[in-house]
PDB file of C-alpha atoms and ligand atoms in Angstrom:
ATOM      1  CA  MET A  13      78.698  63.262 172.788  1.00 93.00           C
ATOM      2  CA  ILE A  14      80.774  61.298 170.260  1.00 97.00           C
ATOM      3  CA  GLN A  15      84.531  61.126 170.523  1.00 98.00           C
ATOM      4  CA  LEU A  16      86.518  59.343 167.880  1.00 98.00           C
ATOM      5  CA  GLU A  17      90.083  58.850 169.041  1.00 98.00           C
ATOM      6  CA  GLY A  18      92.723  57.757 166.576  1.00 98.00           C
ATOM      7  CA  ILE A  19      90.376  55.665 164.424  1.00 98.00           C
ATOM      8  CA  SER A  20      91.978  53.642 161.644  1.00 98.00           C
ATOM      9  CA  LYS A  21      90.367  50.953 159.528  1.00 98.00           C
ATOM     10  CA  ARG A  22      92.364  48.736 157.222  1.00 97.00           C
ATOM     11  CA  TYR A  23      90.874  46.086 154.957  1.00 96.00           C
ATOM     12  CA  LYS A  24      92.979  43.123 153.952  1.00 94.00           C
ATOM     13  CA  ASN A  25      92.315  41.157 150.794  1.00 92.00           C
ATOM     14  CA  GLY A  26      95.127  38.637 150.553  1.00 92.00           C
ATOM     15  CA  LYS A  27      98.277  40.724 150.346  1.00 93.00           C
ATOM     16  CA  LEU A  28      96.453  43.920 149.437  1.00 95.00           C
ATOM     17  CA  VAL A  29      95.818  46.259 152.356  1.00 95.00           C
ATOM     18  CA  THR A  30      93.450  49.225 151.890  1.00 95.00           C
ATOM     19  CA  THR A  31      93.568  51.925 154.532  1.00 97.00           C
ATOM     20  CA  ALA A  32      89.989  53.233 154.368  1.00 98.00           C
ATOM     21  CA  VAL A  33      90.297  55.426 157.483  1.00 98.00           C
ATOM     22  CA  ASP A  34      93.653  56.690 158.668  1.00 98.00           C
ATOM     23  CA  ASP A  35      94.050  57.978 162.237  1.00 98.00           C
ATOM     24  CA  VAL A  36      90.902  60.089 162.499  1.00 98.00           C
ATOM     25  CA  SER A  37      90.069  61.949 165.701  1.00 98.00           C
ATOM     26  CA  LEU A  38      86.873  64.006 165.946  1.00 98.00           C
ATOM     27  CA  THR A  39      84.635  65.381 168.673  1.00 98.00           C
ATOM     28  CA  ILE A  40      80.926  65.752 167.947  1.00 98.00           C
ATOM     29  CA  ASN A  41      79.175  67.782 170.630  1.00 98.00           C
ATOM     30  CA  LYS A  42      75.698  67.206 171.999  1.00 97.00           C
ATOM     31  CA  GLY A  43      73.164  68.982 169.768  1.00 97.00           C
ATOM     32  CA  ASP A  44      75.474  69.238 166.768  1.00 98.00           C
ATOM     33  CA  ILE A  45      74.465  68.472 163.234  1.00 98.00           C
ATOM     34  CA  PHE A  46      77.932  67.411 162.217  1.00 98.00           C
ATOM     35  CA  GLY A  47      78.636  66.765 158.544  1.00 98.00           C
ATOM     36  CA  ILE A  48      81.507  64.809 157.060  1.00 98.00           C
ATOM     37  CA  ILE A  49      82.101  65.630 153.405  1.00 97.00           C
ATOM     38  CA  GLY A  50      84.520  64.181 150.887  1.00 96.00           C
ATOM     39  CA  HIS A  51      84.799  62.544 147.491  1.00 95.00           C
ATOM     40  CA  SER A  52      83.802  58.963 146.810  1.00 94.00           C
ATOM     41  CA  GLY A  53      86.364  56.620 148.366  1.00 95.00           C
ATOM     42  CA  ALA A  54      87.491  59.165 150.985  1.00 97.00           C
ATOM     43  CA  GLY A  55      86.479  56.822 153.819  1.00 98.00           C
ATOM     44  CA  LYS A  56      83.279  58.518 155.007  1.00 98.00           C
ATOM     45  CA  SER A  57      81.108  55.435 154.894  1.00 97.00           C
ATOM     46  CA  THR A  58      83.687  53.324 156.694  1.00 98.00           C
ATOM     47  CA  LEU A  59      84.144  55.989 159.368  1.00 98.00           C
ATOM     48  CA  ILE A  60      80.425  56.425 160.100  1.00 98.00           C
ATOM     49  CA  ARG A  61      80.020  52.634 160.335  1.00 97.00           C
ATOM     50  CA  CYS A  62      82.785  52.636 162.932  1.00 97.00           C
ATOM     51  CA  VAL A  63      80.686  54.899 165.187  1.00 97.00           C
ATOM     52  CA  ASN A  64      78.164  52.139 165.948  1.00 95.00           C
ATOM     53  CA  LEU A  65      80.710  49.399 165.302  1.00 95.00           C
ATOM     54  CA  LEU A  66      78.997  48.085 162.178  1.00 94.00           C
ATOM     55  CA  GLU A  67      82.679  48.096 161.264  1.00 95.00           C
ATOM     56  CA  ARG A  68      85.173  47.448 164.012  1.00 95.00           C
ATOM     57  CA  PRO A  69      88.073  49.903 163.756  1.00 97.00           C
ATOM     58  CA  THR A  70      91.508  48.354 163.402  1.00 97.00           C
ATOM     59  CA  GLU A  71      92.756  50.954 165.873  1.00 97.00           C
ATOM     60  CA  GLY A  72      91.292  53.654 168.062  1.00 98.00           C
ATOM     61  CA  ARG A  73      88.442  54.258 170.467  1.00 98.00           C
ATOM     62  CA  VAL A  74      84.799  55.217 169.894  1.00 97.00           C
ATOM     63  CA  ILE A  75      83.270  56.951 172.904  1.00 97.00           C
ATOM     64  CA  VAL A  76      79.540  57.724 172.770  1.00 96.00           C
ATOM     65  CA  GLY A  77      77.871  59.474 175.698  1.00 93.00           C
ATOM     66  CA  GLY A  78      80.889  58.725 177.870  1.00 93.00           C
ATOM     67  CA  THR A  79      80.929  54.979 177.107  1.00 94.00           C
ATOM     68  CA  ASP A  80      83.852  53.452 175.242  1.00 96.00           C
ATOM     69  CA  LEU A  81      81.991  51.219 172.776  1.00 96.00           C
ATOM     70  CA  THR A  82      85.189  49.579 171.596  1.00 95.00           C
ATOM     71  CA  ALA A  83      85.682  48.191 175.123  1.00 95.00           C
ATOM     72  CA  LEU A  84      82.170  46.696 175.529  1.00 95.00           C
ATOM     73  CA  LYS A  85      81.329  42.998 175.413  1.00 93.00           C
ATOM     74  CA  SER A  86      78.664  42.009 172.891  1.00 89.00           C
ATOM     75  CA  GLY A  87      75.600  42.126 175.207  1.00 89.00           C
ATOM     76  CA  MET A  88      76.424  45.580 176.520  1.00 91.00           C
ATOM     77  CA  LEU A  89      77.335  46.731 173.020  1.00 92.00           C
ATOM     78  CA  GLN A  90      73.916  45.690 171.710  1.00 90.00           C
ATOM     79  CA  ASP A  91      72.248  47.801 174.401  1.00 89.00           C
ATOM     80  CA  ALA A  92      74.466  50.791 173.656  1.00 91.00           C
ATOM     81  CA  ARG A  93      73.744  50.436 169.922  1.00 90.00           C
ATOM     82  CA  LYS A  94      70.002  50.750 170.514  1.00 88.00           C
ATOM     83  CA  ARG A  95      70.639  54.341 171.515  1.00 90.00           C
ATOM     84  CA  ILE A  96      72.326  55.078 168.188  1.00 96.00           C
ATOM     85  CA  GLY A  97      69.910  55.265 165.248  1.00 97.00           C
ATOM     86  CA  MET A  98      71.069  54.967 161.661  1.00 97.00           C
ATOM     87  CA  ILE A  99      69.598  55.721 158.233  1.00 98.00           C
ATOM     88  CA  PHE A 100      70.972  54.728 154.842  1.00 97.00           C
ATOM     89  CA  GLN A 101      71.194  55.901 151.254  1.00 96.00           C
ATOM     90  CA  HIS A 102      69.084  53.005 149.998  1.00 95.00           C
ATOM     91  CA  PHE A 103      66.833  52.980 153.073  1.00 96.00           C
ATOM     92  CA  ASN A 104      67.402  49.288 153.953  1.00 96.00           C
ATOM     93  CA  LEU A 105      63.710  48.644 154.611  1.00 97.00           C
ATOM     94  CA  LEU A 106      62.200  45.174 154.899  1.00 97.00           C
ATOM     95  CA  THR A 107      60.453  44.924 151.533  1.00 97.00           C
ATOM     96  CA  THR A 108      58.036  42.185 152.593  1.00 97.00           C
ATOM     97  CA  ALA A 109      56.850  44.107 155.667  1.00 98.00           C
ATOM     98  CA  THR A 110      54.428  47.030 155.886  1.00 98.00           C
ATOM     99  CA  VAL A 111      55.503  50.498 156.966  1.00 98.00           C
ATOM    100  CA  ARG A 112      54.107  49.815 160.462  1.00 98.00           C
ATOM    101  CA  ALA A 113      55.966  46.514 160.693  1.00 98.00           C
ATOM    102  CA  ASN A 114      59.226  48.139 159.581  1.00 98.00           C
ATOM    103  CA  VAL A 115      58.945  50.788 162.280  1.00 98.00           C
ATOM    104  CA  ALA A 116      57.835  48.233 164.889  1.00 98.00           C
ATOM    105  CA  PHE A 117      60.771  45.935 164.167  1.00 97.00           C
ATOM    106  CA  PRO A 118      63.369  47.478 166.527  1.00 95.00           C
ATOM    107  CA  LEU A 119      60.700  47.700 169.258  1.00 96.00           C
ATOM    108  CA  GLU A 120      59.927  44.005 168.893  1.00 96.00           C
ATOM    109  CA  LEU A 121      63.626  43.246 169.136  1.00 92.00           C
ATOM    110  CA  ALA A 122      63.677  45.324 172.334  1.00 91.00           C
ATOM    111  CA  LYS A 123      60.726  43.203 173.623  1.00 93.00           C
ATOM    112  CA  MET A 124      58.346  46.107 174.060  1.00 96.00           C
ATOM    113  CA  PRO A 125      54.777  44.915 174.856  1.00 97.00           C
ATOM    114  CA  ARG A 126      52.491  44.843 171.842  1.00 96.00           C
ATOM    115  CA  ALA A 127      50.060  47.567 172.946  1.00 97.00           C
ATOM    116  CA  GLN A 128      52.929  49.911 173.683  1.00 97.00           C
ATOM    117  CA  ILE A 129      54.435  49.176 170.275  1.00 98.00           C
ATOM    118  CA  ARG A 130      51.180  50.187 168.610  1.00 97.00           C
ATOM    119  CA  THR A 131      51.145  53.534 170.415  1.00 98.00           C
ATOM    120  CA  ARG A 132      54.809  54.184 169.767  1.00 98.00           C
ATOM    121  CA  VAL A 133      54.495  53.361 166.059  1.00 98.00           C
ATOM    122  CA  ASP A 134      51.528  55.774 165.758  1.00 98.00           C
ATOM    123  CA  GLU A 135      53.618  58.483 167.408  1.00 98.00           C
ATOM    124  CA  LEU A 136      56.610  57.843 165.119  1.00 98.00           C
ATOM    125  CA  LEU A 137      54.514  57.772 161.932  1.00 98.00           C
ATOM    126  CA  LYS A 138      52.943  61.061 162.951  1.00 98.00           C
ATOM    127  CA  LEU A 139      56.372  62.572 163.593  1.00 97.00           C
ATOM    128  CA  VAL A 140      57.559  61.732 160.072  1.00 97.00           C
ATOM    129  CA  GLY A 141      54.243  62.566 158.371  1.00 97.00           C
ATOM    130  CA  LEU A 142      53.265  59.031 157.364  1.00 98.00           C
ATOM    131  CA  SER A 143      50.190  58.440 159.518  1.00 98.00           C
ATOM    132  CA  GLU A 144      48.099  57.690 156.426  1.00 97.00           C
ATOM    133  CA  HIS A 145      50.584  55.185 154.974  1.00 98.00           C
ATOM    134  CA  GLY A 146      51.145  52.660 157.766  1.00 98.00           C
ATOM    135  CA  ASP A 147      49.569  49.731 155.926  1.00 98.00           C
ATOM    136  CA  LYS A 148      51.470  50.214 152.677  1.00 98.00           C
ATOM    137  CA  TYR A 149      54.545  48.266 151.598  1.00 98.00           C
ATOM    138  CA  PRO A 150      57.833  50.032 150.779  1.00 98.00           C
ATOM    139  CA  ALA A 151      57.361  49.422 147.023  1.00 97.00           C
ATOM    140  CA  GLN A 152      54.217  51.583 147.173  1.00 98.00           C
ATOM    141  CA  LEU A 153      56.117  54.596 148.548  1.00 98.00           C
ATOM    142  CA  SER A 154      58.203  57.364 146.966  1.00 97.00           C
ATOM    143  CA  GLY A 155      61.909  57.617 147.825  1.00 97.00           C
ATOM    144  CA  GLY A 156      61.268  60.433 150.291  1.00 97.00           C
ATOM    145  CA  GLN A 157      58.511  58.438 151.988  1.00 98.00           C
ATOM    146  CA  LYS A 158      60.817  55.414 152.227  1.00 98.00           C
ATOM    147  CA  GLN A 159      63.446  57.547 153.919  1.00 98.00           C
ATOM    148  CA  ARG A 160      60.772  58.819 156.347  1.00 98.00           C
ATOM    149  CA  VAL A 161      60.105  55.190 157.266  1.00 98.00           C
ATOM    150  CA  GLY A 162      63.860  54.754 157.764  1.00 98.00           C
ATOM    151  CA  ILE A 163      63.896  57.775 160.052  1.00 98.00           C
ATOM    152  CA  ALA A 164      60.891  56.566 162.079  1.00 98.00           C
ATOM    153  CA  ARG A 165      62.539  53.164 162.510  1.00 98.00           C
ATOM    154  CA  ALA A 166      65.844  54.762 163.508  1.00 98.00           C
ATOM    155  CA  LEU A 167      64.125  56.875 166.170  1.00 98.00           C
ATOM    156  CA  ALA A 168      62.012  54.047 167.598  1.00 97.00           C
ATOM    157  CA  ASN A 169      64.246  53.311 170.589  1.00 95.00           C
ATOM    158  CA  ASN A 170      64.766  56.994 171.502  1.00 95.00           C
ATOM    159  CA  PRO A 171      68.383  57.294 170.389  1.00 96.00           C
ATOM    160  CA  HIS A 172      70.621  60.153 171.520  1.00 96.00           C
ATOM    161  CA  VAL A 173      72.439  60.044 168.226  1.00 97.00           C
ATOM    162  CA  LEU A 174      71.316  59.624 164.624  1.00 98.00           C
ATOM    163  CA  LEU A 175      73.855  58.504 162.014  1.00 98.00           C
ATOM    164  CA  CYS A 176      72.978  59.355 158.410  1.00 98.00           C
ATOM    165  CA  ASP A 177      74.901  57.504 155.678  1.00 97.00           C
ATOM    166  CA  GLU A 178      74.305  59.508 152.451  1.00 96.00           C
ATOM    167  CA  ALA A 179      70.654  59.720 153.508  1.00 96.00           C
ATOM    168  CA  THR A 180      69.561  62.061 150.719  1.00 96.00           C
ATOM    169  CA  SER A 181      71.904  60.939 147.923  1.00 94.00           C
ATOM    170  CA  ALA A 182      69.243  58.821 146.214  1.00 94.00           C
ATOM    171  CA  LEU A 183      66.643  61.616 146.339  1.00 95.00           C
ATOM    172  CA  ASP A 184      65.773  64.499 144.008  1.00 95.00           C
ATOM    173  CA  PRO A 185      66.554  68.064 145.204  1.00 95.00           C
ATOM    174  CA  GLN A 186      63.034  68.857 146.385  1.00 96.00           C
ATOM    175  CA  THR A 187      62.704  65.625 148.344  1.00 97.00           C
ATOM    176  CA  THR A 188      66.198  66.172 149.725  1.00 97.00           C
ATOM    177  CA  SER A 189      65.083  69.545 151.145  1.00 97.00           C
ATOM    178  CA  SER A 190      62.073  68.013 152.834  1.00 97.00           C
ATOM    179  CA  ILE A 191      64.138  65.225 154.417  1.00 97.00           C
ATOM    180  CA  LEU A 192      66.788  67.724 155.553  1.00 98.00           C
ATOM    181  CA  SER A 193      64.147  69.904 157.154  1.00 97.00           C
ATOM    182  CA  LEU A 194      62.760  66.840 158.965  1.00 98.00           C
ATOM    183  CA  LEU A 195      66.266  66.065 160.247  1.00 98.00           C
ATOM    184  CA  LEU A 196      66.619  69.652 161.427  1.00 98.00           C
ATOM    185  CA  ASP A 197      63.296  69.384 163.322  1.00 97.00           C
ATOM    186  CA  ILE A 198      64.425  66.129 164.910  1.00 97.00           C
ATOM    187  CA  ASN A 199      67.647  67.786 166.034  1.00 98.00           C
ATOM    188  CA  ARG A 200      65.899  70.876 167.417  1.00 97.00           C
ATOM    189  CA  GLN A 201      62.767  69.330 168.891  1.00 96.00           C
ATOM    190  CA  LEU A 202      64.080  66.024 170.181  1.00 96.00           C
ATOM    191  CA  GLY A 203      67.617  67.219 170.960  1.00 96.00           C
ATOM    192  CA  ILE A 204      69.129  64.376 168.948  1.00 98.00           C
ATOM    193  CA  THR A 205      72.746  64.812 167.887  1.00 98.00           C
ATOM    194  CA  ILE A 206      73.176  64.100 164.176  1.00 98.00           C
ATOM    195  CA  LEU A 207      76.277  62.844 162.404  1.00 98.00           C
ATOM    196  CA  LEU A 208      75.929  62.651 158.632  1.00 98.00           C
ATOM    197  CA  ILE A 209      78.149  61.853 155.694  1.00 98.00           C
ATOM    198  CA  THR A 210      77.600  63.295 152.256  1.00 96.00           C
ATOM    199  CA  HIS A 211      79.396  64.204 149.052  1.00 93.00           C
ATOM    200  CA  GLU A 212      77.037  67.156 148.561  1.00 93.00           C
ATOM    201  CA  MET A 213      78.007  70.608 149.735  1.00 93.00           C
ATOM    202  CA  ASN A 214      74.331  71.659 149.743  1.00 93.00           C
ATOM    203  CA  VAL A 215      73.549  69.220 152.520  1.00 95.00           C
ATOM    204  CA  ILE A 216      76.346  70.640 154.674  1.00 95.00           C
ATOM    205  CA  ARG A 217      75.339  74.242 153.938  1.00 94.00           C
ATOM    206  CA  SER A 218      71.672  73.721 154.620  1.00 94.00           C
ATOM    207  CA  ILE A 219      71.676  71.967 158.000  1.00 96.00           C
ATOM    208  CA  CYS A 220      75.122  71.382 159.517  1.00 97.00           C
ATOM    209  CA  ASN A 221      76.740  73.586 162.133  1.00 96.00           C
ATOM    210  CA  ARG A 222      80.049  71.692 162.123  1.00 97.00           C
ATOM    211  CA  VAL A 223      81.917  70.004 159.318  1.00 97.00           C
ATOM    212  CA  ALA A 224      84.921  67.776 158.716  1.00 97.00           C
ATOM    213  CA  VAL A 225      86.452  67.329 155.289  1.00 97.00           C
ATOM    214  CA  MET A 226      87.826  63.865 154.507  1.00 98.00           C
ATOM    215  CA  ASP A 227      90.350  62.971 151.838  1.00 97.00           C
ATOM    216  CA  ARG A 228      92.052  59.601 151.354  1.00 97.00           C
ATOM    217  CA  GLY A 229      91.097  58.330 154.791  1.00 98.00           C
ATOM    218  CA  ARG A 230      92.120  61.415 156.724  1.00 98.00           C
ATOM    219  CA  VAL A 231      90.322  64.437 158.122  1.00 98.00           C
ATOM    220  CA  VAL A 232      92.007  67.363 156.386  1.00 97.00           C
ATOM    221  CA  GLU A 233      89.952  70.179 157.849  1.00 95.00           C
ATOM    222  CA  THR A 234      87.363  70.626 160.578  1.00 96.00           C
ATOM    223  CA  GLY A 235      85.437  73.520 162.067  1.00 94.00           C
ATOM    224  CA  ASP A 236      82.248  75.580 162.017  1.00 94.00           C
ATOM    225  CA  VAL A 237      80.552  75.393 158.617  1.00 93.00           C
ATOM    226  CA  LEU A 238      80.599  79.175 158.323  1.00 88.00           C
ATOM    227  CA  ASP A 239      84.347  79.298 158.945  1.00 87.00           C
ATOM    228  CA  VAL A 240      85.289  76.409 156.689  1.00 86.00           C
ATOM    229  CA  PHE A 241      83.116  77.176 153.660  1.00 80.00           C
ATOM    230  CA  LEU A 242      81.845  80.712 153.601  1.00 71.00           C
ATOM    231  CA  LYS A 243      84.934  82.790 154.371  1.00 59.00           C
ATOM    232  CA  PRO A 244      86.624  84.385 151.346  1.00 56.00           C
TER     233      PRO A 244
HETATM  234  P1  ADP B 309      83.301  56.832 150.921  1.00 80.61           P
HETATM  235  O1  ADP B 309      82.155  56.504 151.819  1.00 80.61           O
HETATM  236  O2  ADP B 309      83.935  58.156 151.261  1.00 80.61           O
HETATM  237  O3  ADP B 309      82.945  56.730 149.473  1.00 80.61           O
HETATM  238  P2  ADP B 309      84.351  54.271 151.753  1.00 80.61           P
HETATM  239  O4  ADP B 309      84.471  54.303 153.230  1.00 80.61           O
HETATM  240  O5  ADP B 309      83.192  53.566 151.141  1.00 80.61           O
HETATM  241  O6  ADP B 309      84.456  55.772 151.199  1.00 80.61           O
HETATM  242  O7  ADP B 309      85.672  53.625 151.151  1.00 80.61           O
HETATM  243  C1  ADP B 309      86.986  54.062 151.513  1.00 80.61           C
HETATM  244  C2  ADP B 309      88.003  53.133 150.857  1.00 80.61           C
HETATM  245  O8  ADP B 309      87.934  51.861 151.486  1.00 80.61           O
HETATM  246  C3  ADP B 309      87.751  52.890 149.386  1.00 80.61           C
HETATM  247  O9  ADP B 309      89.029  52.766 148.770  1.00 80.61           O
HETATM  248  C4  ADP B 309      86.996  51.569 149.373  1.00 80.61           C
HETATM  249  O10 ADP B 309      87.168  50.873 148.171  1.00 80.61           O
HETATM  250  C5  ADP B 309      87.653  50.846 150.543  1.00 80.61           C
HETATM  251  N1  ADP B 309      86.738  49.876 151.183  1.00 80.61           N
HETATM  252  C6  ADP B 309      85.547  50.136 151.768  1.00 80.61           C
HETATM  253  N2  ADP B 309      84.990  49.019 152.254  1.00 80.61           N
HETATM  254  C7  ADP B 309      85.865  48.027 151.954  1.00 80.61           C
HETATM  255  C8  ADP B 309      85.867  46.604 152.198  1.00 80.61           C
HETATM  256  N3  ADP B 309      84.854  45.998 152.840  1.00 80.61           N
HETATM  257  N4  ADP B 309      86.925  45.905 151.768  1.00 80.61           N
HETATM  258  C9  ADP B 309      87.948  46.502 151.115  1.00 80.61           C
HETATM  259  N5  ADP B 309      88.010  47.814 150.870  1.00 80.61           N
HETATM  260  C10 ADP B 309      86.981  48.574 151.276  1.00 80.61           C
HETATM  261  P1  ADP B 310      77.550  53.228 149.792  1.00 80.61           P
HETATM  262  O1  ADP B 310      78.286  54.342 149.093  1.00 80.61           O
HETATM  263  O2  ADP B 310      76.131  53.045 149.364  1.00 80.61           O
HETATM  264  O3  ADP B 310      77.754  53.208 151.271  1.00 80.61           O
HETATM  265  P2  ADP B 310      79.710  51.519 148.961  1.00 80.61           P
HETATM  266  O4  ADP B 310      79.790  51.248 147.509  1.00 80.61           O
HETATM  267  O5  ADP B 310      80.647  52.513 149.586  1.00 80.61           O
HETATM  268  O6  ADP B 310      78.179  51.860 149.274  1.00 80.61           O
HETATM  269  O7  ADP B 310      79.888  50.174 149.773  1.00 80.61           O
HETATM  270  C1  ADP B 310      78.911  49.161 149.768  1.00 80.61           C
HETATM  271  C2  ADP B 310      79.469  47.969 150.533  1.00 80.61           C
HETATM  272  O8  ADP B 310      80.597  47.437 149.847  1.00 80.61           O
HETATM  273  C3  ADP B 310      79.957  48.346 151.932  1.00 80.61           C
HETATM  274  O9  ADP B 310      79.644  47.301 152.818  1.00 80.61           O
HETATM  275  C4  ADP B 310      81.461  48.490 151.775  1.00 80.61           C
HETATM  276  O10 ADP B 310      82.139  48.181 152.983  1.00 80.61           O
HETATM  277  C5  ADP B 310      81.747  47.439 150.681  1.00 80.61           C
HETATM  278  N1  ADP B 310      82.902  47.853 149.848  1.00 80.61           N
HETATM  279  C6  ADP B 310      83.167  49.073 149.349  1.00 80.61           C
HETATM  280  N2  ADP B 310      84.314  49.086 148.669  1.00 80.61           N
HETATM  281  C7  ADP B 310      84.786  47.803 148.714  1.00 80.61           C
HETATM  282  C8  ADP B 310      85.947  47.161 148.199  1.00 80.61           C
HETATM  283  N3  ADP B 310      86.886  47.810 147.493  1.00 80.61           N
HETATM  284  N4  ADP B 310      86.098  45.839 148.445  1.00 80.61           N
HETATM  285  C9  ADP B 310      85.197  45.169 149.149  1.00 80.61           C
HETATM  286  N5  ADP B 310      84.079  45.727 149.685  1.00 80.61           N
HETATM  287  C10 ADP B 310      83.878  47.028 149.459  1.00 80.61           C
END
């Protein structure tokens, strides 16, 4: 489903070059909940942003659903990106827009007719358990509710893949569990492949089937979660 082939990302600031990601190759299969774990600064955030080309890798290829995204021109890339949802640690909601308007936003960008948007937004709010909160503003919601809005927005265009950038790191343990169980439902019921990054082992243990461990830009271990973490 997602193939990362020889991905490197280097940042240049004057003469200083930081290698954030160093020759990473990974295969994420359809239906996986694939977790990437590592300490702060390991390169996880840079790597996950390379998957939808929020960051363009300095080297390497990103192949999603058989399409080499790194080879696409901007129009085609925008279309391909619509099928890759993403959620963030700090939710990245539009603070001046209601919950409904936040979820509708990607559908408006995709030029969906207004009546269809209304129906789709109802469906998405129901899926994430926010049917009663559509007219509220983000500031009126708890952290977990804000992340549910993020999830609804990310799923609006029926993505095949959901990228989660430290999606539960700003949440308390109980809220984290409820968001993780929603992600598990989304994976099981909608068949969406999930790639997440986290610095928390609990997240990997509770929902991932596959894991990669990153350290200083490189993947140092990869495999089934049970093999990598639970064997003596
Ligand atoms: P993680 O998500 O694992 O905490 P990051 O991908 O955020 O790691 O960062 C990996 C390394 O790349 C760090 O040393 C970080 O400071 C550096 N880095 C990330 N983004 C940039 C940037 N835009 N410019 C320069 N260095 C960056
Ligand atoms: P998060 O952990 O919430 O993803 P980060 O602190 O890793 O946030 O990064 C926030 C933003 O700052 C990102 O866009 C990242 O690319 C950028 N960034 C991170 N480290 C550096 C750095 N050393 N120099 C410049 N930009 C950086």
